[in-house]
XYZ file of N, CA, C and O in Angstrom:
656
model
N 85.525 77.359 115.612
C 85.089 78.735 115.509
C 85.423 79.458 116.808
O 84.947 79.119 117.892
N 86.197 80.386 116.652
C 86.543 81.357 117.878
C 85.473 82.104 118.563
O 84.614 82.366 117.721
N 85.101 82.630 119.900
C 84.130 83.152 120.308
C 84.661 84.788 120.378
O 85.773 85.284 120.556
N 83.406 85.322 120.165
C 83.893 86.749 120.113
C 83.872 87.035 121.505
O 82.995 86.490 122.176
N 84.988 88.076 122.261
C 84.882 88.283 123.086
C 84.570 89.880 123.429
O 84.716 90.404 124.533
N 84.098 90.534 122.197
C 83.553 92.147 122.346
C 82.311 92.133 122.939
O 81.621 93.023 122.442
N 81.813 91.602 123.661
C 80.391 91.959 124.005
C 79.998 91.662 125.614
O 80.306 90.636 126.220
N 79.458 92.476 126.008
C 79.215 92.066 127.531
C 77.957 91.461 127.884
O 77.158 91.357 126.954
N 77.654 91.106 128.830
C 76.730 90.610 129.226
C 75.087 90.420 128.550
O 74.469 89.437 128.142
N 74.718 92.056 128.682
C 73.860 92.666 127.563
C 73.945 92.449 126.434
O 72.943 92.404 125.722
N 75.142 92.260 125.985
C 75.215 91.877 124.410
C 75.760 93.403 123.447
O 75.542 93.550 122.244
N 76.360 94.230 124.180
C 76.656 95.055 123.836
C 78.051 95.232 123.530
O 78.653 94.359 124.155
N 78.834 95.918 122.890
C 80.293 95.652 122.619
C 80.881 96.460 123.595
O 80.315 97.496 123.943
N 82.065 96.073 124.134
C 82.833 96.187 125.197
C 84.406 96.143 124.803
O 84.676 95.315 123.932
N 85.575 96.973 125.355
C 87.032 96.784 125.509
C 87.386 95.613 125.932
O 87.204 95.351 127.121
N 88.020 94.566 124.987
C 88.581 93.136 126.039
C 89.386 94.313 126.938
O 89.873 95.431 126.770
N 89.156 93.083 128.251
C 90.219 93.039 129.067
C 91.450 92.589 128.701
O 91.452 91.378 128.482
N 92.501 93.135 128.557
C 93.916 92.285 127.987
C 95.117 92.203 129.182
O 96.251 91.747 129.037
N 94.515 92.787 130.413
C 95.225 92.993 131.277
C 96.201 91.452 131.963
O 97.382 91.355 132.298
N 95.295 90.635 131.956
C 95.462 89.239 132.331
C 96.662 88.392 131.029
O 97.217 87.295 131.095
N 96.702 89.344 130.059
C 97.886 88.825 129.109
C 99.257 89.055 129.504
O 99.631 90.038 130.143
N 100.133 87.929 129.020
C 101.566 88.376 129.130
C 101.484 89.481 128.006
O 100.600 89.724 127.185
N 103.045 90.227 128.317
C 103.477 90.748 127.752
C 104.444 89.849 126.435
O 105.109 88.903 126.857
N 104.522 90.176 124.699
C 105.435 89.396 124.380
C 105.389 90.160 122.800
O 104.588 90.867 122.188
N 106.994 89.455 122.501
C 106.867 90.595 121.163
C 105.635 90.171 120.241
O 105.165 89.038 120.135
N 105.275 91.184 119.683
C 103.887 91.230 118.584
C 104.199 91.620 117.027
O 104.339 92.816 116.770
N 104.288 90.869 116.212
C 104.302 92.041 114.932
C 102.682 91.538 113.913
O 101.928 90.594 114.150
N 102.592 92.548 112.817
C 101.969 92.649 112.127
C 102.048 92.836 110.882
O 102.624 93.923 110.917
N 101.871 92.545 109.438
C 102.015 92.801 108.171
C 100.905 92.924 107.562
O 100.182 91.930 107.641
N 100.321 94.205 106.703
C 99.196 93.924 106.361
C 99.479 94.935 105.166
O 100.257 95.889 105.198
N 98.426 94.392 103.766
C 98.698 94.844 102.450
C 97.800 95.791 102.013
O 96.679 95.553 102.464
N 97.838 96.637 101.408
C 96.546 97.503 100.425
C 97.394 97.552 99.081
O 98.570 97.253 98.874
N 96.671 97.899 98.471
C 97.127 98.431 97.045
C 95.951 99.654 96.328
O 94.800 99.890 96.694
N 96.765 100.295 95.171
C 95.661 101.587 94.936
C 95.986 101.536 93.297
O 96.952 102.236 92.992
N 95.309 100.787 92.122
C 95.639 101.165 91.160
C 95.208 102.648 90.290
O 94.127 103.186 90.052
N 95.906 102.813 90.131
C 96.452 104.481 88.936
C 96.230 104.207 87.590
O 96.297 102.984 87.465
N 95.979 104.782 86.434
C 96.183 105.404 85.635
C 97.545 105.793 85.206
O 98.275 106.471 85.929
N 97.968 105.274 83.781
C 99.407 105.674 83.409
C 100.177 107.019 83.650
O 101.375 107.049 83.931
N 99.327 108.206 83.507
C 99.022 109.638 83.856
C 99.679 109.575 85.325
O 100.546 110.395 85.625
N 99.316 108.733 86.103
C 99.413 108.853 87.604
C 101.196 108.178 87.522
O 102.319 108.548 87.178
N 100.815 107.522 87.834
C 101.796 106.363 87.270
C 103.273 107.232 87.013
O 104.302 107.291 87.686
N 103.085 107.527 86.415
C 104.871 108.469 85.458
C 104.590 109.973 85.965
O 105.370 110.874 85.656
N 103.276 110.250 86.871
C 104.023 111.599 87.482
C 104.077 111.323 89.216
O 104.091 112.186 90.094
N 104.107 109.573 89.405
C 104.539 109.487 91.029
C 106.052 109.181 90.932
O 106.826 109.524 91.826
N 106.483 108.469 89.723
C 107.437 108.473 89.330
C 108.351 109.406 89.278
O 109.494 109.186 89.679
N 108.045 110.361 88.869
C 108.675 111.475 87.940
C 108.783 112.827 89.109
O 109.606 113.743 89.105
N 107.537 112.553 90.173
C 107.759 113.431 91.389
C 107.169 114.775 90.644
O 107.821 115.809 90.787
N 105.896 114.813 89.811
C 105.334 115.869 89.427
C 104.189 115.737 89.796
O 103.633 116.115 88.765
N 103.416 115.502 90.449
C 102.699 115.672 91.569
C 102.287 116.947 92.779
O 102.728 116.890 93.926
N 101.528 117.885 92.371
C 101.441 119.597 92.546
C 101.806 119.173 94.165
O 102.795 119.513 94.813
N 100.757 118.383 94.554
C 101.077 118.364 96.339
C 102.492 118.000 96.993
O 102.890 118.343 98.106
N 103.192 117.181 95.983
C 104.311 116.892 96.752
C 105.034 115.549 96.368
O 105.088 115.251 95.175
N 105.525 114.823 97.200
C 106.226 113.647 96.715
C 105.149 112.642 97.543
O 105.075 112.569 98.770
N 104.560 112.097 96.843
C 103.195 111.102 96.945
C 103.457 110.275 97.943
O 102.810 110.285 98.990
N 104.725 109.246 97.634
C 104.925 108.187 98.421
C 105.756 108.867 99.545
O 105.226 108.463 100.580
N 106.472 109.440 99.777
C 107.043 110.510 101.271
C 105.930 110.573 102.106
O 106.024 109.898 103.131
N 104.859 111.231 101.936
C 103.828 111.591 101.989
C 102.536 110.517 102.799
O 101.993 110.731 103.883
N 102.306 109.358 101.861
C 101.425 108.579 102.208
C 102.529 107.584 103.339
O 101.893 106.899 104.139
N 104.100 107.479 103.438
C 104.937 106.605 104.354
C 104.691 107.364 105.471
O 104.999 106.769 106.504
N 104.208 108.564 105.646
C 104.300 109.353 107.028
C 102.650 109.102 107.823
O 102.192 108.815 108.929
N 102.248 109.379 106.635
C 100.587 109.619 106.967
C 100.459 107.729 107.326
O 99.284 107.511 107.625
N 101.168 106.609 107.365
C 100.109 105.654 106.987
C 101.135 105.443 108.383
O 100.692 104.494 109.030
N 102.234 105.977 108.969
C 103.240 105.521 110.342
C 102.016 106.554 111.311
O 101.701 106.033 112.381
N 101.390 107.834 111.022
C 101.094 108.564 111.542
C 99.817 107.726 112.147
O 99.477 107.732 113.331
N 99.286 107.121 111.254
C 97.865 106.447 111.251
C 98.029 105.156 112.291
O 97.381 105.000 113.326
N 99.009 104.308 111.786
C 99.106 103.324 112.777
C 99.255 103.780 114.241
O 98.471 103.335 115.080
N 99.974 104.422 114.498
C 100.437 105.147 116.133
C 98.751 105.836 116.286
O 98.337 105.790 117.444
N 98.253 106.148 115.763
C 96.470 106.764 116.150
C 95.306 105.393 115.974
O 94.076 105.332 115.958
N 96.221 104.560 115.879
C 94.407 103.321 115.150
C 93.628 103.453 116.853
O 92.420 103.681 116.906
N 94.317 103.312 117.955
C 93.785 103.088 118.913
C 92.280 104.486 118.926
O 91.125 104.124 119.154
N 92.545 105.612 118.716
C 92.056 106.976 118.697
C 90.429 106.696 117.453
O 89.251 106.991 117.652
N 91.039 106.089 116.348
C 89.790 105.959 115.143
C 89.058 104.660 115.157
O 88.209 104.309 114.338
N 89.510 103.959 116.236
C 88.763 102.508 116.209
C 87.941 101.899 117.316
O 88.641 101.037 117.846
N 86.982 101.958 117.785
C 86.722 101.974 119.007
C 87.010 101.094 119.705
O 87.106 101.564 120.839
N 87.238 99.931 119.711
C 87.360 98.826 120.502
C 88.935 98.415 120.665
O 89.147 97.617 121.579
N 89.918 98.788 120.010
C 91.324 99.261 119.830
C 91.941 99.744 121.024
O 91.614 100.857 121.436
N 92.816 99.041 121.656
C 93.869 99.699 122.556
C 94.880 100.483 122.377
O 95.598 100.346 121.386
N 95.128 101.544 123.409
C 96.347 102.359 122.963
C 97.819 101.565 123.082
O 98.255 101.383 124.219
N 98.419 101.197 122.193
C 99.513 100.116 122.248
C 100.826 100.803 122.094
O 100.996 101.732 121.305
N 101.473 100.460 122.642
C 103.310 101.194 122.488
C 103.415 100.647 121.349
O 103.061 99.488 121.134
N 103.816 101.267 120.657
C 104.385 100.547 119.204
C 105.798 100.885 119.308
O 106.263 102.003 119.529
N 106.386 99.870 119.136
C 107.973 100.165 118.663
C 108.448 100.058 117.410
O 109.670 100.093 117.264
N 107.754 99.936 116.482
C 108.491 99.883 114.862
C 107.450 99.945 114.204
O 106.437 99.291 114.453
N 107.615 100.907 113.098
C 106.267 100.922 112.128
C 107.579 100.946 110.802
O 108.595 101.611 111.006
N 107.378 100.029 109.270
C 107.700 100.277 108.174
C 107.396 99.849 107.400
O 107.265 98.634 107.251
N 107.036 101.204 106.161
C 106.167 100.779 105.147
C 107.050 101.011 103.633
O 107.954 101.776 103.295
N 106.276 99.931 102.947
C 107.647 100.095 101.403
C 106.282 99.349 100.641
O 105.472 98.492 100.991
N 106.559 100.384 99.081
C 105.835 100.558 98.161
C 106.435 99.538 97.345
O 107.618 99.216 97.452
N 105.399 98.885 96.299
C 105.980 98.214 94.710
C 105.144 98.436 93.911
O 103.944 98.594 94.138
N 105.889 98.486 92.513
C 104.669 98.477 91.748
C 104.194 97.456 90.825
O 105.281 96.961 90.526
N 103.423 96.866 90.235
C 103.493 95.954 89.549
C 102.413 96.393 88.172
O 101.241 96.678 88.417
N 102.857 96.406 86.969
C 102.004 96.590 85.953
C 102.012 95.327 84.996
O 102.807 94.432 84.708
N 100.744 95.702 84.653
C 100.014 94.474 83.661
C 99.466 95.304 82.982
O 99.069 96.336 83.523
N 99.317 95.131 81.844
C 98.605 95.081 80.309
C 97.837 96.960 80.993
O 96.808 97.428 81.480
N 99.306 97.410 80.532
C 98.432 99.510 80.838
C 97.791 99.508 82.329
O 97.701 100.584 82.921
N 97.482 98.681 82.751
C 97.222 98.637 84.464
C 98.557 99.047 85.544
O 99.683 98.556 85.471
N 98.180 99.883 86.358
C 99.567 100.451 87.245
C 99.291 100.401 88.981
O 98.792 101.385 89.528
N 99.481 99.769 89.389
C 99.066 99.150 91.207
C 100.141 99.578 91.816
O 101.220 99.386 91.257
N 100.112 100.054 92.716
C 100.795 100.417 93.669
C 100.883 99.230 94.967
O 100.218 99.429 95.984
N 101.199 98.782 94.921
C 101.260 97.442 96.253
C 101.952 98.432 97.621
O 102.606 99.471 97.530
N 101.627 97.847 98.579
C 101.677 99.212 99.950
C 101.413 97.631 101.015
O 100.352 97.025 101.166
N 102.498 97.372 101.492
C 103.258 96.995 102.744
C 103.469 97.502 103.767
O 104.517 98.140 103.857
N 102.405 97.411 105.155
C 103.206 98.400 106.273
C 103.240 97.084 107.519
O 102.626 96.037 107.725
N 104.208 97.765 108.083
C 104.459 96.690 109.111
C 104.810 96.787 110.592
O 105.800 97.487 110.801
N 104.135 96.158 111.857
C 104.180 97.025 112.706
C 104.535 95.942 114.208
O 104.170 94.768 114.261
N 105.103 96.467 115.035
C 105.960 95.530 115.629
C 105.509 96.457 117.049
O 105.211 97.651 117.038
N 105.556 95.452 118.385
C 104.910 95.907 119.875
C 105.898 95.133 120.523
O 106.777 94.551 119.887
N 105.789 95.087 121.948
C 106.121 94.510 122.912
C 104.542 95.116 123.526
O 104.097 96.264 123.536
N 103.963 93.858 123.999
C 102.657 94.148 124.965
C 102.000 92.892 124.890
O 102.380 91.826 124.405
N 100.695 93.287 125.593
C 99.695 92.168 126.018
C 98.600 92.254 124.912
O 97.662 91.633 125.412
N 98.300 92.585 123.970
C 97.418 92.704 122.317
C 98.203 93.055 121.281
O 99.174 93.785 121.479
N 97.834 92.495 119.786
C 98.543 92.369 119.429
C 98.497 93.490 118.201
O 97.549 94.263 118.342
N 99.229 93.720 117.149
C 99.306 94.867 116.191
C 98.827 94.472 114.832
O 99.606 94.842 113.953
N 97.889 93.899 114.446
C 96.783 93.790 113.470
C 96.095 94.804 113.248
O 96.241 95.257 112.113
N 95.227 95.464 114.059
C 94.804 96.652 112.925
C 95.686 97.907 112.908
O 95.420 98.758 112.058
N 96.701 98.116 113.746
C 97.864 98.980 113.347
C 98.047 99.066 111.593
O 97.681 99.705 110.607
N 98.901 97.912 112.028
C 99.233 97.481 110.357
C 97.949 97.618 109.170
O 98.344 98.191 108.155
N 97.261 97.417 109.149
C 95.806 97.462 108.669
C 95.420 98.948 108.431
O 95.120 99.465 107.355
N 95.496 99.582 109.769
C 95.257 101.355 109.599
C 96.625 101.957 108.451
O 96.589 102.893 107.653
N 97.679 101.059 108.751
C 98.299 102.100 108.302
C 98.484 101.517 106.691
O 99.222 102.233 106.015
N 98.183 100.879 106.316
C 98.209 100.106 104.817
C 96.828 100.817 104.085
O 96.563 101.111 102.920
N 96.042 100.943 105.464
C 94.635 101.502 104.256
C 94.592 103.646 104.057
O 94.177 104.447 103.219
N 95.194 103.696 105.206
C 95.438 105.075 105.248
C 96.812 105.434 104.002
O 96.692 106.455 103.324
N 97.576 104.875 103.876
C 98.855 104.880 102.681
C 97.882 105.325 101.389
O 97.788 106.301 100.645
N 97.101 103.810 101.593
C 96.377 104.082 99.946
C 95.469 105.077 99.743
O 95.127 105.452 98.621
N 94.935 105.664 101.086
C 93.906 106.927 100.794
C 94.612 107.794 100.578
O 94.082 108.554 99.767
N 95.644 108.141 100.899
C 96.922 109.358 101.262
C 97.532 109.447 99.645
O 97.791 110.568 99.208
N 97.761 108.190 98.741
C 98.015 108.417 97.619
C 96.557 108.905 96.457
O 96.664 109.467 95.367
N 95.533 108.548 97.013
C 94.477 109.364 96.314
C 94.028 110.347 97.049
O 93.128 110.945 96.459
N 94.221 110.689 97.878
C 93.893 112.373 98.115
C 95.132 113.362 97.041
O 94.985 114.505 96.611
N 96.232 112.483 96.865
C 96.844 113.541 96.708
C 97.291 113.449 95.297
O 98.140 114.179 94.787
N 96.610 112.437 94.677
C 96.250 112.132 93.425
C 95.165 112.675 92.634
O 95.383 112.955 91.455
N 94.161 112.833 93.082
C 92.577 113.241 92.681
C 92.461 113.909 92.048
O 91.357 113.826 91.510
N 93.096 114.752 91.681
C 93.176 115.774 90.990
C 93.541 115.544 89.440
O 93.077 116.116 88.453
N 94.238 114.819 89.501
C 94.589 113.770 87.632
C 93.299 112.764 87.735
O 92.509 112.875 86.797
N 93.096 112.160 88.365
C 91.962 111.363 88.113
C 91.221 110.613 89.451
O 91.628 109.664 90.120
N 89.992 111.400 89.576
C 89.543 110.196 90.340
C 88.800 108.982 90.619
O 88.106 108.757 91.610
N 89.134 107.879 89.169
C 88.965 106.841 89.081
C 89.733 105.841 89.849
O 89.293 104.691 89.873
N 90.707 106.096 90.414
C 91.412 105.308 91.262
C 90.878 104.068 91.917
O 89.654 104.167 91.992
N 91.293 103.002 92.393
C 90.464 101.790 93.029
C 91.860 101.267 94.179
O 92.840 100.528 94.087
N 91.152 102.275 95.391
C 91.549 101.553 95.877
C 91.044 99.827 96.782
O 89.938 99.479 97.193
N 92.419 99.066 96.815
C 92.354 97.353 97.837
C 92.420 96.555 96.491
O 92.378 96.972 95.333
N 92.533 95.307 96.977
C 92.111 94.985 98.588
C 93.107 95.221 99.761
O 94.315 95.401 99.607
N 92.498 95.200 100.865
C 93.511 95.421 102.201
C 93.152 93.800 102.321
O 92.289 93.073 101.827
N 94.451 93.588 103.385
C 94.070 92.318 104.024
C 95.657 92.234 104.592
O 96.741 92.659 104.193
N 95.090 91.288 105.981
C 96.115 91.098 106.634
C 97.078 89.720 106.461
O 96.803 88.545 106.707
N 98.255 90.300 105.965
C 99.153 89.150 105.317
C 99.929 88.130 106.992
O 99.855 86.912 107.155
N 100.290 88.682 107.517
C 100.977 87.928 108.775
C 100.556 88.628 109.975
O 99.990 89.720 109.950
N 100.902 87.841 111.249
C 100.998 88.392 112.911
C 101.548 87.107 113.148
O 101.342 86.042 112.565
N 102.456 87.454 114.327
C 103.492 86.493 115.151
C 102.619 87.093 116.589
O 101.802 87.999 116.757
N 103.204 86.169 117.406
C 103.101 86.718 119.043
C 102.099 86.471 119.797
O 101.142 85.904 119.270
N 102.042 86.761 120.988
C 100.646 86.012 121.657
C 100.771 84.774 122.554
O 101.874 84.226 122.536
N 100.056 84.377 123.140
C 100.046 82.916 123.733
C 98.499 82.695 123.212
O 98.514 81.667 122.536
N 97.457 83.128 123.246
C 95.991 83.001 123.021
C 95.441 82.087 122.007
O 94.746 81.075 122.102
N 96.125 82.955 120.653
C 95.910 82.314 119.366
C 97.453 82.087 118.891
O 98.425 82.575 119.469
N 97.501 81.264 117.741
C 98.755 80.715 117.190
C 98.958 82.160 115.783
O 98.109 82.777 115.139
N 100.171 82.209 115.791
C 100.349 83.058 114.284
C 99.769 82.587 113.037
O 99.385 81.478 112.667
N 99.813 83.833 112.443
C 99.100 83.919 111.162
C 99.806 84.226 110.250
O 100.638 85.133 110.282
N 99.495 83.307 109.061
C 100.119 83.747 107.690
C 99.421 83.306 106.947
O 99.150 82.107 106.880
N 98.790 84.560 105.916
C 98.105 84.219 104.821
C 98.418 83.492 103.684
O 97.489 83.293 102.902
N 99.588 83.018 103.391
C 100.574 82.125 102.498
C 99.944 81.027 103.171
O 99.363 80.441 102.258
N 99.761 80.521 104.040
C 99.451 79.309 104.669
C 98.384 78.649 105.206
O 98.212 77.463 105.487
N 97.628 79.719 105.309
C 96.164 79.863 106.148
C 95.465 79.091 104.979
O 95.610 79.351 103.784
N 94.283 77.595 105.782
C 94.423 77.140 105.572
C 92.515 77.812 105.426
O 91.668 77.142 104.836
């Protein structure tokens, strides 16, 4: 069991220090999904959508989001990010329509880009129901969850394919 290291003395939550880390490449992969309604479905498709082109839209807002997680998260460092990219799929089952939402986020630094990726996978899927809501707002969005991270010396990488 890993020890948390957010808390100081008092027992209060605190900024790790990450200063004492190397620097080394970092990436991150992390998933959401937002299922739709057929209605939804064939007008994200179809690009009839009053606000705009849905997925344009939620790829900006969810790159916009990652480059800000440091700003909406408190314990979050401001991190150089050098690569943010996000790509949609869809997968339907039995009249069910999911949007699967992949974003992925890549550093050079001393912490690593987990909730980047995370902000910007869960912000995608809000970004397609804000701008959905209006046809229906039964929508469901998740689960989120973080599929991979490379990098580090601290802890070893992660992959949810494997994680044991």
């Amino acid at each position: 069991m890993s020890k948390f290291t957010h808390f100081n003395e008092q027992g209060r939550a605190k900024m790790v220090d990450v200063s004492h880390k190397p620097e080394t490449v970092r990436t991150a992969a992390a998933c959401s999904s937002i299922q739709v309604n057929k209605e939804i479905y064939e007008a994200i498709q179809n690009d009839r959508i009053q606000k705009g082109d849905v997925l344009a839209v939620a790829q900006v807002a969810g790159i916009m989001a990652a480059k800000k997680t440091w700003d909406i998260i408190p314990m979050c460092h401001p991190i150089p990010i050098k690569g943010i990219d996000i790509s949609f799929s869809w997968e339907t089952y039995n009249e069910k329509f999911t949007l699967k939402i992949l974003a992925k986020v890549k550093t050079v630094g001393n912490t690593g880009v987990e909730m980047e990726a995370l902000t910007a996978a869960s912000v995608a899927a809000l970004t397609v129901y804000d701008m959905c809501k209006a046809v229906d707002k039964g929508m469901v969005i998740g689960p989120t969850y973080l599929l991979e991270k490379t990098g580090g010396v601290s802890s070893p990488d992660y992959n949810r394919d494997h994680h044991s």
